[in-house]
mmCIF file of C-alpha atoms in Angstrom:
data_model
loop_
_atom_site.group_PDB
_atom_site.id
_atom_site.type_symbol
_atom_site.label_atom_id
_atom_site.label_comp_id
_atom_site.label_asym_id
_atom_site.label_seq_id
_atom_site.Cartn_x
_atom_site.Cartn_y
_atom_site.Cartn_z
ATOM 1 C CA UNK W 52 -16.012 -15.257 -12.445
ATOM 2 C CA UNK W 53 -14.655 -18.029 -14.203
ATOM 3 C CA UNK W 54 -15.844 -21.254 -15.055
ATOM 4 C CA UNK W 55 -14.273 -25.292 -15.312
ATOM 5 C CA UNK W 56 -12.216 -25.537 -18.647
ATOM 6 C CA UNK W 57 -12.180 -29.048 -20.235
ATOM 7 C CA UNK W 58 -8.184 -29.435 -20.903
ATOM 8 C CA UNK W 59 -7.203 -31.562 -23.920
ATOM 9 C CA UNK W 60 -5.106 -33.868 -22.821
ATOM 10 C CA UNK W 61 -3.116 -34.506 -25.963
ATOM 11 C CA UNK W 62 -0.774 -31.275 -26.551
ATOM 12 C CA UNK W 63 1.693 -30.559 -24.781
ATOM 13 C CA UNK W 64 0.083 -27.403 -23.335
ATOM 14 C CA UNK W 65 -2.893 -28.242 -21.171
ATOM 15 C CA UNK W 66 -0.367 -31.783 -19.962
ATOM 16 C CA UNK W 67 1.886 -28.467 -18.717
ATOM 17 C CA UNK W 68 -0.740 -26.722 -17.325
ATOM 18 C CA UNK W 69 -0.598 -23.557 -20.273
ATOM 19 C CA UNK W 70 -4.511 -24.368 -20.326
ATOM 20 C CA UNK W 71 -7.099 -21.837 -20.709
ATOM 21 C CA UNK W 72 -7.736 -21.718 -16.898
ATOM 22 C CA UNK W 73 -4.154 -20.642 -16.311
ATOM 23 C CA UNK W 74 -5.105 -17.973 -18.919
ATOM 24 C CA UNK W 75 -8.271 -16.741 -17.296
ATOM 25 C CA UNK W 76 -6.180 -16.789 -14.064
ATOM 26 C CA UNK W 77 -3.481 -14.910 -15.849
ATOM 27 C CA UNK W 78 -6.048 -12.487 -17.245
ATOM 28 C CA UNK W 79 -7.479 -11.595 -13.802
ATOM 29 C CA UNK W 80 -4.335 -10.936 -12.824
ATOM 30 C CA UNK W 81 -2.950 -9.248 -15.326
ATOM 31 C CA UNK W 82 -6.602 -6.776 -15.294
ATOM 32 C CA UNK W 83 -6.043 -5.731 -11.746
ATOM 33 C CA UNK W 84 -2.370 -4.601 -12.466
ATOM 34 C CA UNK W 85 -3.352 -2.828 -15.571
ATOM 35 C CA UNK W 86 -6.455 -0.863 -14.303
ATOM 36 C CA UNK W 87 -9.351 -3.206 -15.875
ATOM 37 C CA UNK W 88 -7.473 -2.390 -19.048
ATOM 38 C CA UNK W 89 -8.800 -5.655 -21.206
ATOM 39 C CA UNK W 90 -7.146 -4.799 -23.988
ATOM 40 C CA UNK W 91 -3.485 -4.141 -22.424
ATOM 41 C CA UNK W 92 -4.384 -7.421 -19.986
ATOM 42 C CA UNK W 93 -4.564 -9.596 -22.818
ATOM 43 C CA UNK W 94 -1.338 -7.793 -24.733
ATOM 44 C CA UNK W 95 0.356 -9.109 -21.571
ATOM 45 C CA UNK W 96 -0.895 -12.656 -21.252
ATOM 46 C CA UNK W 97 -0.640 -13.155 -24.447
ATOM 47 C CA UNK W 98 3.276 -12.078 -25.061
ATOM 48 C CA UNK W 99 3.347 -14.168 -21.680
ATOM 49 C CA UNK W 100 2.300 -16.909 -23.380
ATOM 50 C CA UNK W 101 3.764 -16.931 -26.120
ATOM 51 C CA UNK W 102 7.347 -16.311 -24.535
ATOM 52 C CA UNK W 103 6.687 -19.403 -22.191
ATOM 53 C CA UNK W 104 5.773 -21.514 -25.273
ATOM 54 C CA UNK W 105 9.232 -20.568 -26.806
ATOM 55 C CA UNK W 106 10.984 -21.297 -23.705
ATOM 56 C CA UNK W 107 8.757 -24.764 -23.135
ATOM 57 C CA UNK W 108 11.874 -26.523 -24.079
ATOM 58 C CA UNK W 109 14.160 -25.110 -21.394
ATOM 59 C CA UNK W 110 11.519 -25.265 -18.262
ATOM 60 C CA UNK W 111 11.807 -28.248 -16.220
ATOM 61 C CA UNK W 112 9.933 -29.700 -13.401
ATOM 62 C CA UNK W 113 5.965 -29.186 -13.865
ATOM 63 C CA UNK W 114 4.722 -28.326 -10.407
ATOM 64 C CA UNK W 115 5.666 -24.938 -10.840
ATOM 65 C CA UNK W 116 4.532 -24.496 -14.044
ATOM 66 C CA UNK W 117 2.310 -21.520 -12.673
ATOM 67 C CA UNK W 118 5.021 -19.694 -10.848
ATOM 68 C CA UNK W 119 6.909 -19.974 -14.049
ATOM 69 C CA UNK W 120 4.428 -18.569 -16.124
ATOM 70 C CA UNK W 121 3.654 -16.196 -13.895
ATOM 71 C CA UNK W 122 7.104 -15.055 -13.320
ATOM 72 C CA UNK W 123 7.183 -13.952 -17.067
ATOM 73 C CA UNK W 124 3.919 -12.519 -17.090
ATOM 74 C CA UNK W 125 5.013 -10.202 -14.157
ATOM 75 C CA UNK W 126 7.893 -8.921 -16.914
ATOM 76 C CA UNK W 127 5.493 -8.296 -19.420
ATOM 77 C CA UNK W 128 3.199 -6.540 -17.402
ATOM 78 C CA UNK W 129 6.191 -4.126 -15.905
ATOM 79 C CA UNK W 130 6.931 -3.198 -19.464
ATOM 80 C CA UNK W 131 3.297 -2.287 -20.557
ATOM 81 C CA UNK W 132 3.521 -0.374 -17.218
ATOM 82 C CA UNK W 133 6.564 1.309 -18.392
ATOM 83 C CA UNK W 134 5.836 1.910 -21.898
ATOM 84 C CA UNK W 135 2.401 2.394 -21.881
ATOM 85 C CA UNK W 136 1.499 3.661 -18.466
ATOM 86 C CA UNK W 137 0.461 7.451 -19.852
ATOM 87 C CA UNK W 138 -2.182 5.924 -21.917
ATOM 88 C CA UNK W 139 -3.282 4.206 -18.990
ATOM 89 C CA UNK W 140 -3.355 7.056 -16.883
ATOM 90 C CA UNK W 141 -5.450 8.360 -19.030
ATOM 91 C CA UNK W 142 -7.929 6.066 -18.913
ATOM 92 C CA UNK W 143 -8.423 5.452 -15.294
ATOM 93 C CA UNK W 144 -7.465 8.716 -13.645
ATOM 94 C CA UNK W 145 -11.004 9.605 -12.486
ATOM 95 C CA UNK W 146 -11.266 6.640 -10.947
ATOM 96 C CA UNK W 147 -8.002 6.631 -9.778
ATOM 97 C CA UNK W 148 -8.248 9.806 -7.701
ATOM 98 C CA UNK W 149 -11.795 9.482 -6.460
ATOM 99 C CA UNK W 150 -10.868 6.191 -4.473
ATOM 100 C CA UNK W 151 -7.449 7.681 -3.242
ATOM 101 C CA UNK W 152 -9.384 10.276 -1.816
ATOM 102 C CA UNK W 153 -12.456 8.316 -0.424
ATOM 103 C CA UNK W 154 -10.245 6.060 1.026
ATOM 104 C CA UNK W 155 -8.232 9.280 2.736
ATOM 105 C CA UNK W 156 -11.528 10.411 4.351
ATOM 106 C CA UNK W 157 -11.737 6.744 5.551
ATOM 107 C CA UNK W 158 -9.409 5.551 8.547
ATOM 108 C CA UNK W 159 -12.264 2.179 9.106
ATOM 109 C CA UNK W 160 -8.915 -0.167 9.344
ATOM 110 C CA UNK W 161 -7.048 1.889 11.806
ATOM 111 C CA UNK W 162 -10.359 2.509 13.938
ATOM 112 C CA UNK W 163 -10.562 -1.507 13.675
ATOM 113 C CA UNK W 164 -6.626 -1.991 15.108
ATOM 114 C CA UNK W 165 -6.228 0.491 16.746
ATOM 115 C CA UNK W 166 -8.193 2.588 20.202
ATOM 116 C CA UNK W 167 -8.185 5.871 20.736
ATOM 117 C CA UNK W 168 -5.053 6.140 22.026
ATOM 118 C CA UNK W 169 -3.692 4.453 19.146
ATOM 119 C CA UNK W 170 -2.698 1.565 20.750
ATOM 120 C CA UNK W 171 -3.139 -2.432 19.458
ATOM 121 C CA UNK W 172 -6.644 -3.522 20.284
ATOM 122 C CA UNK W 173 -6.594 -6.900 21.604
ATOM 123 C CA UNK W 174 -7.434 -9.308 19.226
ATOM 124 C CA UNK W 175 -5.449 -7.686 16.577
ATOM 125 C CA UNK W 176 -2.383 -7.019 18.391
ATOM 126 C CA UNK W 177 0.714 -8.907 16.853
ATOM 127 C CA UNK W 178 1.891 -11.964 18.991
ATOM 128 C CA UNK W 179 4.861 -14.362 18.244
ATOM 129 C CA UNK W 180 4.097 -16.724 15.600
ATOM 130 C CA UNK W 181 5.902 -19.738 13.880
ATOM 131 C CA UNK W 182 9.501 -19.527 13.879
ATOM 132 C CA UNK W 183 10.006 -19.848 9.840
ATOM 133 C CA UNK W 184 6.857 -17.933 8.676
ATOM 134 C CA UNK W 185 8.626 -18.583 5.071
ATOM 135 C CA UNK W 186 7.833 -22.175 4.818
ATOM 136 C CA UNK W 187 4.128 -20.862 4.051
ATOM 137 C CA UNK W 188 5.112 -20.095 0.917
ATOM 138 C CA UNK W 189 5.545 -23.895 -0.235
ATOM 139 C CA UNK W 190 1.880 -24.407 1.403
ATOM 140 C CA UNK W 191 -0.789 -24.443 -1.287
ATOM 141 C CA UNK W 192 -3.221 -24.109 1.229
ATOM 142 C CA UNK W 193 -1.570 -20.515 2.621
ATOM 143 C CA UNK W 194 -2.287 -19.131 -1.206
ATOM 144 C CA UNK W 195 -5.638 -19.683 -0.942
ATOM 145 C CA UNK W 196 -5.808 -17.596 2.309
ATOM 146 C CA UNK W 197 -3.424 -15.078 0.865
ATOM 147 C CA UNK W 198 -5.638 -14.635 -2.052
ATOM 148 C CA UNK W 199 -8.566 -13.791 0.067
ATOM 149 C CA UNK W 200 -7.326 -12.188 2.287
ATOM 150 C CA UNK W 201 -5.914 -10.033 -1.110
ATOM 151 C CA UNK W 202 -9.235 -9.830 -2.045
ATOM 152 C CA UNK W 203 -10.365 -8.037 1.011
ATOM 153 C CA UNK W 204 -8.485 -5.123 0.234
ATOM 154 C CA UNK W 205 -9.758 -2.226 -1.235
ATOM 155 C CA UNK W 206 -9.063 -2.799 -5.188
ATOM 156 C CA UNK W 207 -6.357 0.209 -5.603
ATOM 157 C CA UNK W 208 -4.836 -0.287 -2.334
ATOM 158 C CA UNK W 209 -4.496 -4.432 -3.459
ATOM 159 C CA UNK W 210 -3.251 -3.217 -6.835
ATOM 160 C CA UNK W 211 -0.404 -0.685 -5.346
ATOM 161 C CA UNK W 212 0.913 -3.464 -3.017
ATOM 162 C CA UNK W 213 1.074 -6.388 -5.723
ATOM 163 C CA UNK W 214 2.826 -3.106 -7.646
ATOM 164 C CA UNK W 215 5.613 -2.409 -5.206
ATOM 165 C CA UNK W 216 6.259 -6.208 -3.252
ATOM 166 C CA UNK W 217 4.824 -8.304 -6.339
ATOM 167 C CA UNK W 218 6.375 -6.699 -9.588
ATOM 168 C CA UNK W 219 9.399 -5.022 -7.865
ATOM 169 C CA UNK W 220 8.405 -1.445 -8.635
ATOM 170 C CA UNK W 221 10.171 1.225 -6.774
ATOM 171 C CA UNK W 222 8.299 3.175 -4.683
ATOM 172 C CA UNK W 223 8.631 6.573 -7.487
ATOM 173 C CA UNK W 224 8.123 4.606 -10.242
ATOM 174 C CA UNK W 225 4.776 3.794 -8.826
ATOM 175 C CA UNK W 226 4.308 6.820 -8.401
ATOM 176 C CA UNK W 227 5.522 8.536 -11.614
ATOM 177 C CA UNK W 228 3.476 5.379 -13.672
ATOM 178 C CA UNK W 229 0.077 6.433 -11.884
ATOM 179 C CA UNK W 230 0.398 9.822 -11.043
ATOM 180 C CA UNK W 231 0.178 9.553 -7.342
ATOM 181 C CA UNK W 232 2.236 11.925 -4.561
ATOM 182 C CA UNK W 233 4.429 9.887 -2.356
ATOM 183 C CA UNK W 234 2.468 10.065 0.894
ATOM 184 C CA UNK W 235 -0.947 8.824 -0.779
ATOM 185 C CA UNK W 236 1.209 5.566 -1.485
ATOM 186 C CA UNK W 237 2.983 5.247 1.834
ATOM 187 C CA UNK W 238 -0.531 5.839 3.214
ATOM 188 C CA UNK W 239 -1.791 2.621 0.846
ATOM 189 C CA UNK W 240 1.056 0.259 1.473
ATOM 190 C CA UNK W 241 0.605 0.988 4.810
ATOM 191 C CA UNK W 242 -3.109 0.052 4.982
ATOM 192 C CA UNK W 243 -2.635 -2.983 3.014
ATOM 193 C CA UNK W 244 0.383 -4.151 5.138
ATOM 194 C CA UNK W 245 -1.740 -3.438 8.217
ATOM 195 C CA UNK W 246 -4.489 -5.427 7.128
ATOM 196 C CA UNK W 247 -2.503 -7.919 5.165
ATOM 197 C CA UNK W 248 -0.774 -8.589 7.878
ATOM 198 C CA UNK W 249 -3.746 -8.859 10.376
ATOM 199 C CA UNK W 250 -5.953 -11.419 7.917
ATOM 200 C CA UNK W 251 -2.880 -13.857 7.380
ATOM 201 C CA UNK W 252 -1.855 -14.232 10.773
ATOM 202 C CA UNK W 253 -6.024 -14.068 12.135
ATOM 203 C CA UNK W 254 -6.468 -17.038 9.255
ATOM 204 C CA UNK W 255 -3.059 -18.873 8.472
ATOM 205 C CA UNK W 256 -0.202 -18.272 11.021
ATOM 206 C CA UNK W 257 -2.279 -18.671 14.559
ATOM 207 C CA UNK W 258 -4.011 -21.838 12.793
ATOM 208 C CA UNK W 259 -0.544 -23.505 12.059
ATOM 209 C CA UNK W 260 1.236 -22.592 15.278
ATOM 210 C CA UNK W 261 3.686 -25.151 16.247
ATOM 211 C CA UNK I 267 4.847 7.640 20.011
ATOM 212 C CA UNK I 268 1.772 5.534 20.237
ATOM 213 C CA UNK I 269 1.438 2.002 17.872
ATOM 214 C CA UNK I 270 -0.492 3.464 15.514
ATOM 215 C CA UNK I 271 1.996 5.631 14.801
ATOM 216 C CA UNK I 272 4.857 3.329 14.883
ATOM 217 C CA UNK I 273 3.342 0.996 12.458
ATOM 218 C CA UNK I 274 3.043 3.648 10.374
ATOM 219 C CA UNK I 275 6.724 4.585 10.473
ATOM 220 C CA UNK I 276 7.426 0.786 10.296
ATOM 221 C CA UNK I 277 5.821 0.832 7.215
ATOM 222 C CA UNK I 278 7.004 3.975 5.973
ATOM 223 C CA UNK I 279 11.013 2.646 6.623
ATOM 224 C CA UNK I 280 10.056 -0.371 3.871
ATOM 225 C CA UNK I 281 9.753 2.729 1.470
ATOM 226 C CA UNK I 282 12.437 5.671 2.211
ATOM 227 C CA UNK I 283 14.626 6.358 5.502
ATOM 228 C CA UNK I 284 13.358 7.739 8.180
ATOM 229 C CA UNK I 285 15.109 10.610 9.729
ATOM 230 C CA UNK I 286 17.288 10.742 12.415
ATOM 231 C CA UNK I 287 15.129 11.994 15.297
ATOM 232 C CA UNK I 288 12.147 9.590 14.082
ATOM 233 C CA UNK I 289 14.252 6.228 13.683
ATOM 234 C CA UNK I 290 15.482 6.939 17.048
ATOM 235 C CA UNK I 291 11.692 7.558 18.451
ATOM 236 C CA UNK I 292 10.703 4.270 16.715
ATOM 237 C CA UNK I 293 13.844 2.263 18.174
ATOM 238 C CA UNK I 294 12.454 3.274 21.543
ATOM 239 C CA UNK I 295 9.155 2.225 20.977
ATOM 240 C CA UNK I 296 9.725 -0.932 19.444
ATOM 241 C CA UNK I 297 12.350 -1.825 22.327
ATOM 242 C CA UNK I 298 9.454 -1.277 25.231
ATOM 243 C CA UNK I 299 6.848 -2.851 22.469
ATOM 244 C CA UNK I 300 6.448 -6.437 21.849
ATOM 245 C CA UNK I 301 3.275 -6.340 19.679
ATOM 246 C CA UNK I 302 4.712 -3.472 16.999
ATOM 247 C CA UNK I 303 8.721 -5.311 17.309
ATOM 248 C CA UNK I 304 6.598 -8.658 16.089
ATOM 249 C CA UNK I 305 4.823 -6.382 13.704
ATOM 250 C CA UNK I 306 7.629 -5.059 12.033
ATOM 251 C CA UNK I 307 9.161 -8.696 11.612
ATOM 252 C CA UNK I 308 6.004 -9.822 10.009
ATOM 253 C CA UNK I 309 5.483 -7.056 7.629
ATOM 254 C CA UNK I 310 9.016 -7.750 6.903
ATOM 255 C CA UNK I 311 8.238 -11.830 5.883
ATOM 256 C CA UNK I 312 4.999 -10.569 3.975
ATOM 257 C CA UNK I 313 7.215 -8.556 1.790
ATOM 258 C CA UNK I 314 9.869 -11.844 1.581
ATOM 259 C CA UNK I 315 6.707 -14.279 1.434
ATOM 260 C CA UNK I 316 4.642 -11.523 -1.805
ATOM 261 C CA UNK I 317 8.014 -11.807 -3.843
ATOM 262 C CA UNK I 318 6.740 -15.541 -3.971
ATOM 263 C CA UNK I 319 3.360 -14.983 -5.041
ATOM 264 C CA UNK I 320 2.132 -17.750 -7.224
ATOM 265 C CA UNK I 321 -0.838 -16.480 -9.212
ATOM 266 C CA UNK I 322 -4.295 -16.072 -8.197
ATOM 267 C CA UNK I 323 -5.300 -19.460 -8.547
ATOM 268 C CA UNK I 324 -6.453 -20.909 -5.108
ATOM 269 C CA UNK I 325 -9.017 -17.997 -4.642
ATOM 270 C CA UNK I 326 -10.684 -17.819 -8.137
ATOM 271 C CA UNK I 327 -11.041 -21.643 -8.235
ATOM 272 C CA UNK I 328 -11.437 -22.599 -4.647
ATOM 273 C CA UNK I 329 -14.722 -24.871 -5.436
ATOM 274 C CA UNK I 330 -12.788 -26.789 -7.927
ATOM 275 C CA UNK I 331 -11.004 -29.934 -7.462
ATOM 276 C CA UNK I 332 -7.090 -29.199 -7.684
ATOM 277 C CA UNK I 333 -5.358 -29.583 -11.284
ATOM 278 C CA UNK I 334 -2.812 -31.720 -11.362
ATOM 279 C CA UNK I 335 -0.434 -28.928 -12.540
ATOM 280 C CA UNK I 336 -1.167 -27.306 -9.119
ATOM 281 C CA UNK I 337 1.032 -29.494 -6.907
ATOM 282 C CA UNK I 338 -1.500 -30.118 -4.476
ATOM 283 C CA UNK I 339 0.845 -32.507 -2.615
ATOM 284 C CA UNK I 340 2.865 -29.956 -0.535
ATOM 285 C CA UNK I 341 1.073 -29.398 2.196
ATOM 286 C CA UNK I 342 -1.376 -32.833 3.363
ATOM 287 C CA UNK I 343 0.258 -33.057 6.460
ATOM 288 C CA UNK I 344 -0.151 -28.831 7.977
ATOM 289 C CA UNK I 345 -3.834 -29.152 7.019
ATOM 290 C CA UNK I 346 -4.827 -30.260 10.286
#
């Protein structure tokens, strides 16, 4: 997907990490939340950018860098959502709609956590785990898993949960934005949470029990 | 009210209130229900632990050696 970037080492960017493989990273990123969009993904990163090179003078401490750069990106992007997101709609509706319902007719995660009955099968069935799961989140290693486990998801169902717990997006504004009733995004979340859930804990949390 | 069902309404509760009759239904459940009271704590701390998502990084470059902008030093001693 992407490939090594030589940094130059003398500007001040690349020595902060604004390099082009925080951009492609930024890109991908930006892509998913915007429907492929290309155009509107690099209108984000670049305002992004730009915005964190005007504010290079006011950031401090460089090993969050990312999470900084990030953090504005997610801004930008919630604007193009809101100011642009009928144009977008537009654009993507077919596809939109065609994997909402697919993934309606579709219950493979539930059949896969669930028996008959509806009851946990046993190897996914939730079981005590560490007792600050929060700590993960200072764990480089735990963002690799959380990306993959990401990555697993279904593509909308990945895009409507970084929507709602990533960018801060209400539940109707989701909706409203992308043109979706209510119970096909409670229906998403809660596949993504199910699964989400069940990958972290299967690959992170029962690895690092204490 | 089965788990399947509860984990739904678990999930559901992160969105909008439930109503009356269904919290209730849920309460009981997750009272007699070990595996869905855990999972409604962890879905809870995914939602806590998302709002500190760093950027895709790790998974789009996981064959690479670690930039030095990435704070790689973090977490040497949980590896194991």
């Amino acid at each position: 997907m992407m490939s090594m970037n030589k940094t130059t080492e003398t500007s001040t960017g690349p020595e902060l990490g604004l390099d082009d493989r925080l951009r492609e990273q930024m890109l991908a990123f930006a892509r998913l939340q915007l429907g492929n969009n290309q155009s509107l993904a690099e209108d984000a990163v670049h305002e992004a950018m730009l915005a964190a090179w005007q504010g290079l003078t006011d950031f401090r401490g460089r090993s969050s860098v990312k999470t900084w750069v990030f953090g504005i990106l997610r801004h930008k992007i919630v604007d193009i959502l809101r100011s642009r997101g009928r144009e977008l709609l537009a654009s993507e509706l077919p596809s939109l709609s065609a994997e909402a319902s697919q993934q309606e007719a579709d219950p493979d995660m539930a059949e896969r956590v669930f028996n008959h009955r509806g009851a946990w099968l046993r190897e996914n069935r939730p079981r005590r785990c560490q007792d600050d799961p929060l700590q993960a989140v200072e764990d480089a290693g735990f963002w690799t898993v959380f990306n993959t486990c990401l990555n697993h998801l279904p593509g909308q169902q990945a895009r409507l949960f970084m929507m709602r717990e990533y960018l801060g997006l209400s539940g109707p504004e989701i909706c409203e934005l992308l043109a979706i009733s209510t119970s096909n995004l409670h229906v998403q979340l809660y596949r993504a949470r199910l699964q989400l859930r069940s990958c972290l804990h299967r690959n992170w949390f029962e690895e690092h029990k204490k | 009210m089965n788990c399947r069902q509860a984990t739904r309404f678990i999930s559901d509760a992160m969105e909008s209130p439930l109503n009356d009759a269904t919290r209730l239904r849920l309460r009981l459940h997750i009272l007699i229900c070990p595996a869905c009271r855990h999972f409604a704590r962890q879905v809870d701390d995914l939602r806590q632990i998302t709002a500190a998502y760093p950027g895709p990084e790790q998974s789009l470059t996981q064959a690479e050696t670690p930039a030095a902008h990435a704070s790689p030093d973090l977490d040497q001693g949980k590896k194991k």
